mmCIF file of C-alpha atoms in Angstrom:
data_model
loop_
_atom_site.group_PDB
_atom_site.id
_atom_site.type_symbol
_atom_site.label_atom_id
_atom_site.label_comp_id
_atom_site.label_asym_id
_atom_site.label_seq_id
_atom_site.Cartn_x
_atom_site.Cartn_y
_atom_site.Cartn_z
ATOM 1 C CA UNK A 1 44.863 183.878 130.686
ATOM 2 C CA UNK A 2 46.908 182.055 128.158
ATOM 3 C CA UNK A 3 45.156 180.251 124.967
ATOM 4 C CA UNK A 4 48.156 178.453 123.903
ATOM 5 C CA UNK A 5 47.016 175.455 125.373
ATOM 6 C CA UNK A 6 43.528 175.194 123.652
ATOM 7 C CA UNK A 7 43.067 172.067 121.781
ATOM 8 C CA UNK A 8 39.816 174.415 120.333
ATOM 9 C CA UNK A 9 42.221 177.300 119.213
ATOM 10 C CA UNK A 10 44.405 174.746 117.355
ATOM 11 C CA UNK A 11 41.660 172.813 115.282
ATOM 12 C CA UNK A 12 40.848 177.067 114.291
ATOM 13 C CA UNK A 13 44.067 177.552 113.511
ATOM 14 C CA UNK A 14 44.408 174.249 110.938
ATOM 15 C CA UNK A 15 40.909 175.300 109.650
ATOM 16 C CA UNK A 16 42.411 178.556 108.651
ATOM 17 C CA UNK A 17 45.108 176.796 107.178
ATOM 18 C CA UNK A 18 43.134 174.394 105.428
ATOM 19 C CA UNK A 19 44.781 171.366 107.239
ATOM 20 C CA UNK A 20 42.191 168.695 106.631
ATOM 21 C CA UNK A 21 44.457 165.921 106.523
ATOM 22 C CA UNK A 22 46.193 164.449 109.751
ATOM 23 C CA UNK A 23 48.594 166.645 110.823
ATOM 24 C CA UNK A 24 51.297 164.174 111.435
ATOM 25 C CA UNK A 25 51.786 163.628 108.031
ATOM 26 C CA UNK A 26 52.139 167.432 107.174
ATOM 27 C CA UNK A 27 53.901 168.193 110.011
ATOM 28 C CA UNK A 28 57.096 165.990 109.799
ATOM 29 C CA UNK A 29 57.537 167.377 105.778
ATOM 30 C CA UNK A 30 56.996 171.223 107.267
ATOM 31 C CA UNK A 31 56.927 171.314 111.278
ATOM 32 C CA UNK A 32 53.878 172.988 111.621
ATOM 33 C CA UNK A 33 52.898 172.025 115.191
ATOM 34 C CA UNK A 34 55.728 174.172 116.016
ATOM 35 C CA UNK A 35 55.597 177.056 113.687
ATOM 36 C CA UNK A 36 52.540 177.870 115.757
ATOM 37 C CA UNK A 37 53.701 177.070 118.817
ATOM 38 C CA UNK A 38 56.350 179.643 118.106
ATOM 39 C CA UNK A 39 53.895 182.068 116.526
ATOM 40 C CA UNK A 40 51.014 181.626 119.453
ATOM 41 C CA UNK A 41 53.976 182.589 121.724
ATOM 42 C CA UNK A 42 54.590 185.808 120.061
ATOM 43 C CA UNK A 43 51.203 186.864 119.908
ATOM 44 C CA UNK A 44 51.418 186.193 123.465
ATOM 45 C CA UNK A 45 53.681 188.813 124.294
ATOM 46 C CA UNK A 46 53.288 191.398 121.177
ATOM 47 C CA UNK A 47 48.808 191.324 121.125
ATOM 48 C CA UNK A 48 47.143 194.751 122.539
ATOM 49 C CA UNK A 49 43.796 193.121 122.798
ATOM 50 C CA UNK A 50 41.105 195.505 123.266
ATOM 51 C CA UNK A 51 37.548 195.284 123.338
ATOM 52 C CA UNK A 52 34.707 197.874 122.984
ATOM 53 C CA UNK A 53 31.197 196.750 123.117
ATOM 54 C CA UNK A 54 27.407 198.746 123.822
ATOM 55 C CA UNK A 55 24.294 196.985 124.884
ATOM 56 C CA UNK A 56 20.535 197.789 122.646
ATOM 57 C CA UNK A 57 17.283 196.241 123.575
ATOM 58 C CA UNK A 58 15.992 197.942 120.263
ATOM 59 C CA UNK A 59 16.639 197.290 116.603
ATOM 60 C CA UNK A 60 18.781 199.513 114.676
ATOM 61 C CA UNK A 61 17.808 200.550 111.042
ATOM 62 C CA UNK A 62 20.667 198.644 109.479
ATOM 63 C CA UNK A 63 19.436 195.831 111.142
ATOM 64 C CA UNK A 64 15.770 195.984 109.018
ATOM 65 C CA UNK A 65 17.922 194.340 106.641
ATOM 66 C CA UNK A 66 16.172 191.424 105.536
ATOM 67 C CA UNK A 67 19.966 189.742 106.118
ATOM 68 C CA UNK A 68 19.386 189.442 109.612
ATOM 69 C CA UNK A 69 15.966 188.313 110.049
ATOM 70 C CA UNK A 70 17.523 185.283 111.810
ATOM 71 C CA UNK A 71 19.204 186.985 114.160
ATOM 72 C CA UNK A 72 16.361 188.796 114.878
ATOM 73 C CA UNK A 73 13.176 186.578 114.909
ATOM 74 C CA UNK A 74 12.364 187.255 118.493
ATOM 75 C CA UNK A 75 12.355 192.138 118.564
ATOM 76 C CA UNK A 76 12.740 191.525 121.790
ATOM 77 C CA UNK A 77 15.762 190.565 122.702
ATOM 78 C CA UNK A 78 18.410 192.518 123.377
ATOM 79 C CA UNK A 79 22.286 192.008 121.591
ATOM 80 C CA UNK A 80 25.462 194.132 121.322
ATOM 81 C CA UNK A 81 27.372 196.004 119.008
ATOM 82 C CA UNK A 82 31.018 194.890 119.334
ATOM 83 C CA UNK A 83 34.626 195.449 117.757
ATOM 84 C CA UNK A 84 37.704 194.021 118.965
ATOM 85 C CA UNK A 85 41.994 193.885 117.762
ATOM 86 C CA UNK A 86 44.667 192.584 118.779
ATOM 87 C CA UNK A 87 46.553 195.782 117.618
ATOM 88 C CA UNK A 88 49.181 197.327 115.208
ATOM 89 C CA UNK A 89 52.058 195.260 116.460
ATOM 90 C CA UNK A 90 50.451 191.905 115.160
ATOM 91 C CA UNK A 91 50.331 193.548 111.679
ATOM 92 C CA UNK A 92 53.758 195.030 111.987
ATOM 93 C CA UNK A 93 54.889 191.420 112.588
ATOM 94 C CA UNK A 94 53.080 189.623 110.091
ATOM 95 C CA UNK A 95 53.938 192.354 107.474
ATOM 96 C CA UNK A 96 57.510 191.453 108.749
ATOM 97 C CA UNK A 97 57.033 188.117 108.240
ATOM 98 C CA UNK A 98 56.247 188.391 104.587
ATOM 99 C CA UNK A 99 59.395 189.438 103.703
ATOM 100 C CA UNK A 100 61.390 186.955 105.484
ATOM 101 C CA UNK A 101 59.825 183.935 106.299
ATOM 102 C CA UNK A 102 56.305 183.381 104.114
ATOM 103 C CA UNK A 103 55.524 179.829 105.649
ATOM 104 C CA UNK A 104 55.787 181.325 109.015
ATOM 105 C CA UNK A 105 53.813 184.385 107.926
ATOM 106 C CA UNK A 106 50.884 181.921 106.272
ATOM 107 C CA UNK A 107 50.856 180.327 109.813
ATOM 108 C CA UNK A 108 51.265 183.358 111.940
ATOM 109 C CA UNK A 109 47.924 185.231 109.878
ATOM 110 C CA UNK A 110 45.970 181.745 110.580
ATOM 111 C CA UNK A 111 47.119 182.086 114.471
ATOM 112 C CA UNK A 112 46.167 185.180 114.867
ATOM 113 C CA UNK A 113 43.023 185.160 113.256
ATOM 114 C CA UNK A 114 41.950 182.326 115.784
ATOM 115 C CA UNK A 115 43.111 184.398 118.675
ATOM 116 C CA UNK A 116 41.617 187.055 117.843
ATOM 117 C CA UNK A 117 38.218 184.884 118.186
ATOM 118 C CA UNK A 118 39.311 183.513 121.181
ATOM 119 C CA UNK A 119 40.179 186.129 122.856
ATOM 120 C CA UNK A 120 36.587 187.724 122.062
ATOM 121 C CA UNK A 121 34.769 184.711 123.374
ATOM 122 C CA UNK A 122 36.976 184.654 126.333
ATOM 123 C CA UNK A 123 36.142 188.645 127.040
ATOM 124 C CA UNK A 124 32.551 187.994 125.775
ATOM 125 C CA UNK A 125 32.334 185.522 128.795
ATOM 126 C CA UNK A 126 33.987 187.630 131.547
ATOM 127 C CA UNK A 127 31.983 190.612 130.582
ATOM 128 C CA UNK A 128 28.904 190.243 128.952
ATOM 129 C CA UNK A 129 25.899 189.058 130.034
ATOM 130 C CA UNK A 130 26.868 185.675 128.161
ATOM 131 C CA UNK A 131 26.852 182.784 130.723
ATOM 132 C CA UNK A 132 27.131 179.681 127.624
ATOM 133 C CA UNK A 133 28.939 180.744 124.443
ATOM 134 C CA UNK A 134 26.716 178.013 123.043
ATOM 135 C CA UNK A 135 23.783 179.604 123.063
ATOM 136 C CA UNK A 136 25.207 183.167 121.284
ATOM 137 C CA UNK A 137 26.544 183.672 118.126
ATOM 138 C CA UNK A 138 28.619 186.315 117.061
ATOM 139 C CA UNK A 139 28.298 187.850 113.677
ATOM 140 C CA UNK A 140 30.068 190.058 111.302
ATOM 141 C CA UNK A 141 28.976 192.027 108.592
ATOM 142 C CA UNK A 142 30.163 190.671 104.910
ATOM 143 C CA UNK A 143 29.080 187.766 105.532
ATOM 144 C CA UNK A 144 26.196 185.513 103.976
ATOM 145 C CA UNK A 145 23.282 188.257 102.289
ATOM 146 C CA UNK A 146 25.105 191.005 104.824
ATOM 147 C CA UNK A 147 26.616 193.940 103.179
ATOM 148 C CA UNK A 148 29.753 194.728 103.888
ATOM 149 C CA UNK A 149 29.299 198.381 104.247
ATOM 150 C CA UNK A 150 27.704 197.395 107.696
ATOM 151 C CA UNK A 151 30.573 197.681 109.218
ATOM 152 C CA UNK A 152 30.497 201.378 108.636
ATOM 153 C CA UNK A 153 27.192 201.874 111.090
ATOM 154 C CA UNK A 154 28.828 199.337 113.748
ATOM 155 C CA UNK A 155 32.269 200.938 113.556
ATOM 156 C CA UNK A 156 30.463 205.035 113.567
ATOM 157 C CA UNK A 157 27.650 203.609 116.607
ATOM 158 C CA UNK A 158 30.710 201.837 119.266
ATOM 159 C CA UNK A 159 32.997 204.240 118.193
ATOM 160 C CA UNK A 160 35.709 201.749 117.407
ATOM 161 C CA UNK A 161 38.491 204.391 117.028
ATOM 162 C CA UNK A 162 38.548 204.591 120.659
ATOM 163 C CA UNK A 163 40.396 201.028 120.953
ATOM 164 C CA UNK A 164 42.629 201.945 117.570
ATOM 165 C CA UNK A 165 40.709 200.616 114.716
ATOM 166 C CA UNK A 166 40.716 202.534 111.286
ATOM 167 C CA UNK A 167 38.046 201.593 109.180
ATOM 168 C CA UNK A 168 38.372 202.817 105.359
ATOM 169 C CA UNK A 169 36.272 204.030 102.662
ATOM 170 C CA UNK A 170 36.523 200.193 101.187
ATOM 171 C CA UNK A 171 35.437 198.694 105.118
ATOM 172 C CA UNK A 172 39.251 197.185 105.181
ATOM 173 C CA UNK A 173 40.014 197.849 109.144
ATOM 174 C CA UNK A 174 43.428 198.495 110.316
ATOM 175 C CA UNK A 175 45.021 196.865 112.041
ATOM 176 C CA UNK A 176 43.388 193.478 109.376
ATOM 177 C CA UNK A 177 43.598 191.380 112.901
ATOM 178 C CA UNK A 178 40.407 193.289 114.203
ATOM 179 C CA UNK A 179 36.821 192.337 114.727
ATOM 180 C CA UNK A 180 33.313 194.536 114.060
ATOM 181 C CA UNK A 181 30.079 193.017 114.939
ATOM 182 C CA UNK A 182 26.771 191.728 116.445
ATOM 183 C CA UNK A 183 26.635 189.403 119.641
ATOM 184 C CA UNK A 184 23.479 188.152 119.844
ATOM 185 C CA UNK A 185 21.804 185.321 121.896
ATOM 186 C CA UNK A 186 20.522 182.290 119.391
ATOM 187 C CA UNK A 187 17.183 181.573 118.855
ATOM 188 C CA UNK A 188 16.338 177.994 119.332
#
């Protein structure tokens, strides 16, 4: 299923960018609108999404962490461990990128970024039990009071080697356009 279309992926896309302004006025000085459209094309036809996710109805012990007590108001529900990339080639490209053409490789790192996330949410639809994105909410370790060394039980507990991910002693992944973390259905 192509994203290239998504008016959703695009506003991601200038967020990562920091394009707060109107884009017409940016884009006639540096063409952006089609920078991307060239670079969402590419990652078309170079990504090697893949996906790995398990299922717990219990509470890990990294998850005591008093940084997820909002995720985790209500013991019983259950969530999922997940990690996702879009594979070596995207790096290899962008890496490319910076030493021809750094405007392009800015745009193509914001790009992929976003599709990265939408590819997730369009996988987390098709094959987890989440019927409306709306009412989940994905989360990553490293962010807000979260450690970042999270990542390490996540990564170790999915086994994300299996889809290609390397995950260092600092908790940089490889390839950078990859993904470790919590799905977890929001509590209203």
């Amino acid at each position: 299923m192509s994203l290239m279309n998504s008016s959703k992926l695009i506003s991601h896309i200038l967020g990562y960018l920091r394009i707060t302004k109107k884009l017409d006025s940016i884009n006639s000085i540096l063409n952006i609108e089609s920078i991307i459209e060239e670079c969402l094309t590419e990652l078309e036809e170079i990504n090697s999404f893949k996906y790995i996710y398990r299922k717990y109805n219990h509470k890990l012990e990294f998850l005591e962490d008093c940084a997820y007590d909002s995720l985790f108001e209500k013991s019983d529900d259950s969530y999922y461990l997940i990690a996702c990339t879009l594979g070596y080639e995207v790096e290899q490209r962008i890496k490319y990128l910076s030493m021809t053409d750094s405007t392009k490789m800015v745009i193509m790192d914001a790009c992929a970024s976003a599709y990265l996330e939408e590819k997730a949410n369009e996988f987390e639809k098709s094959n987890l039990d989440v019927n409306n994105l709306d009412n989940y909410k994905r989360f990553c370790p490293g962010y807000g009071e979260s450690k970042l060394s999270d990542l390490r039980y996540i990564y170790d507990e999915i086994k994300a080697e299996k889809i290609g991910i390397i995950l260092n002693e600092q908790f940089m992944m490889s390839p950078q356009k990859s993904m470790l973390g919590i799905v977890k259905k929001k509590i209203n």
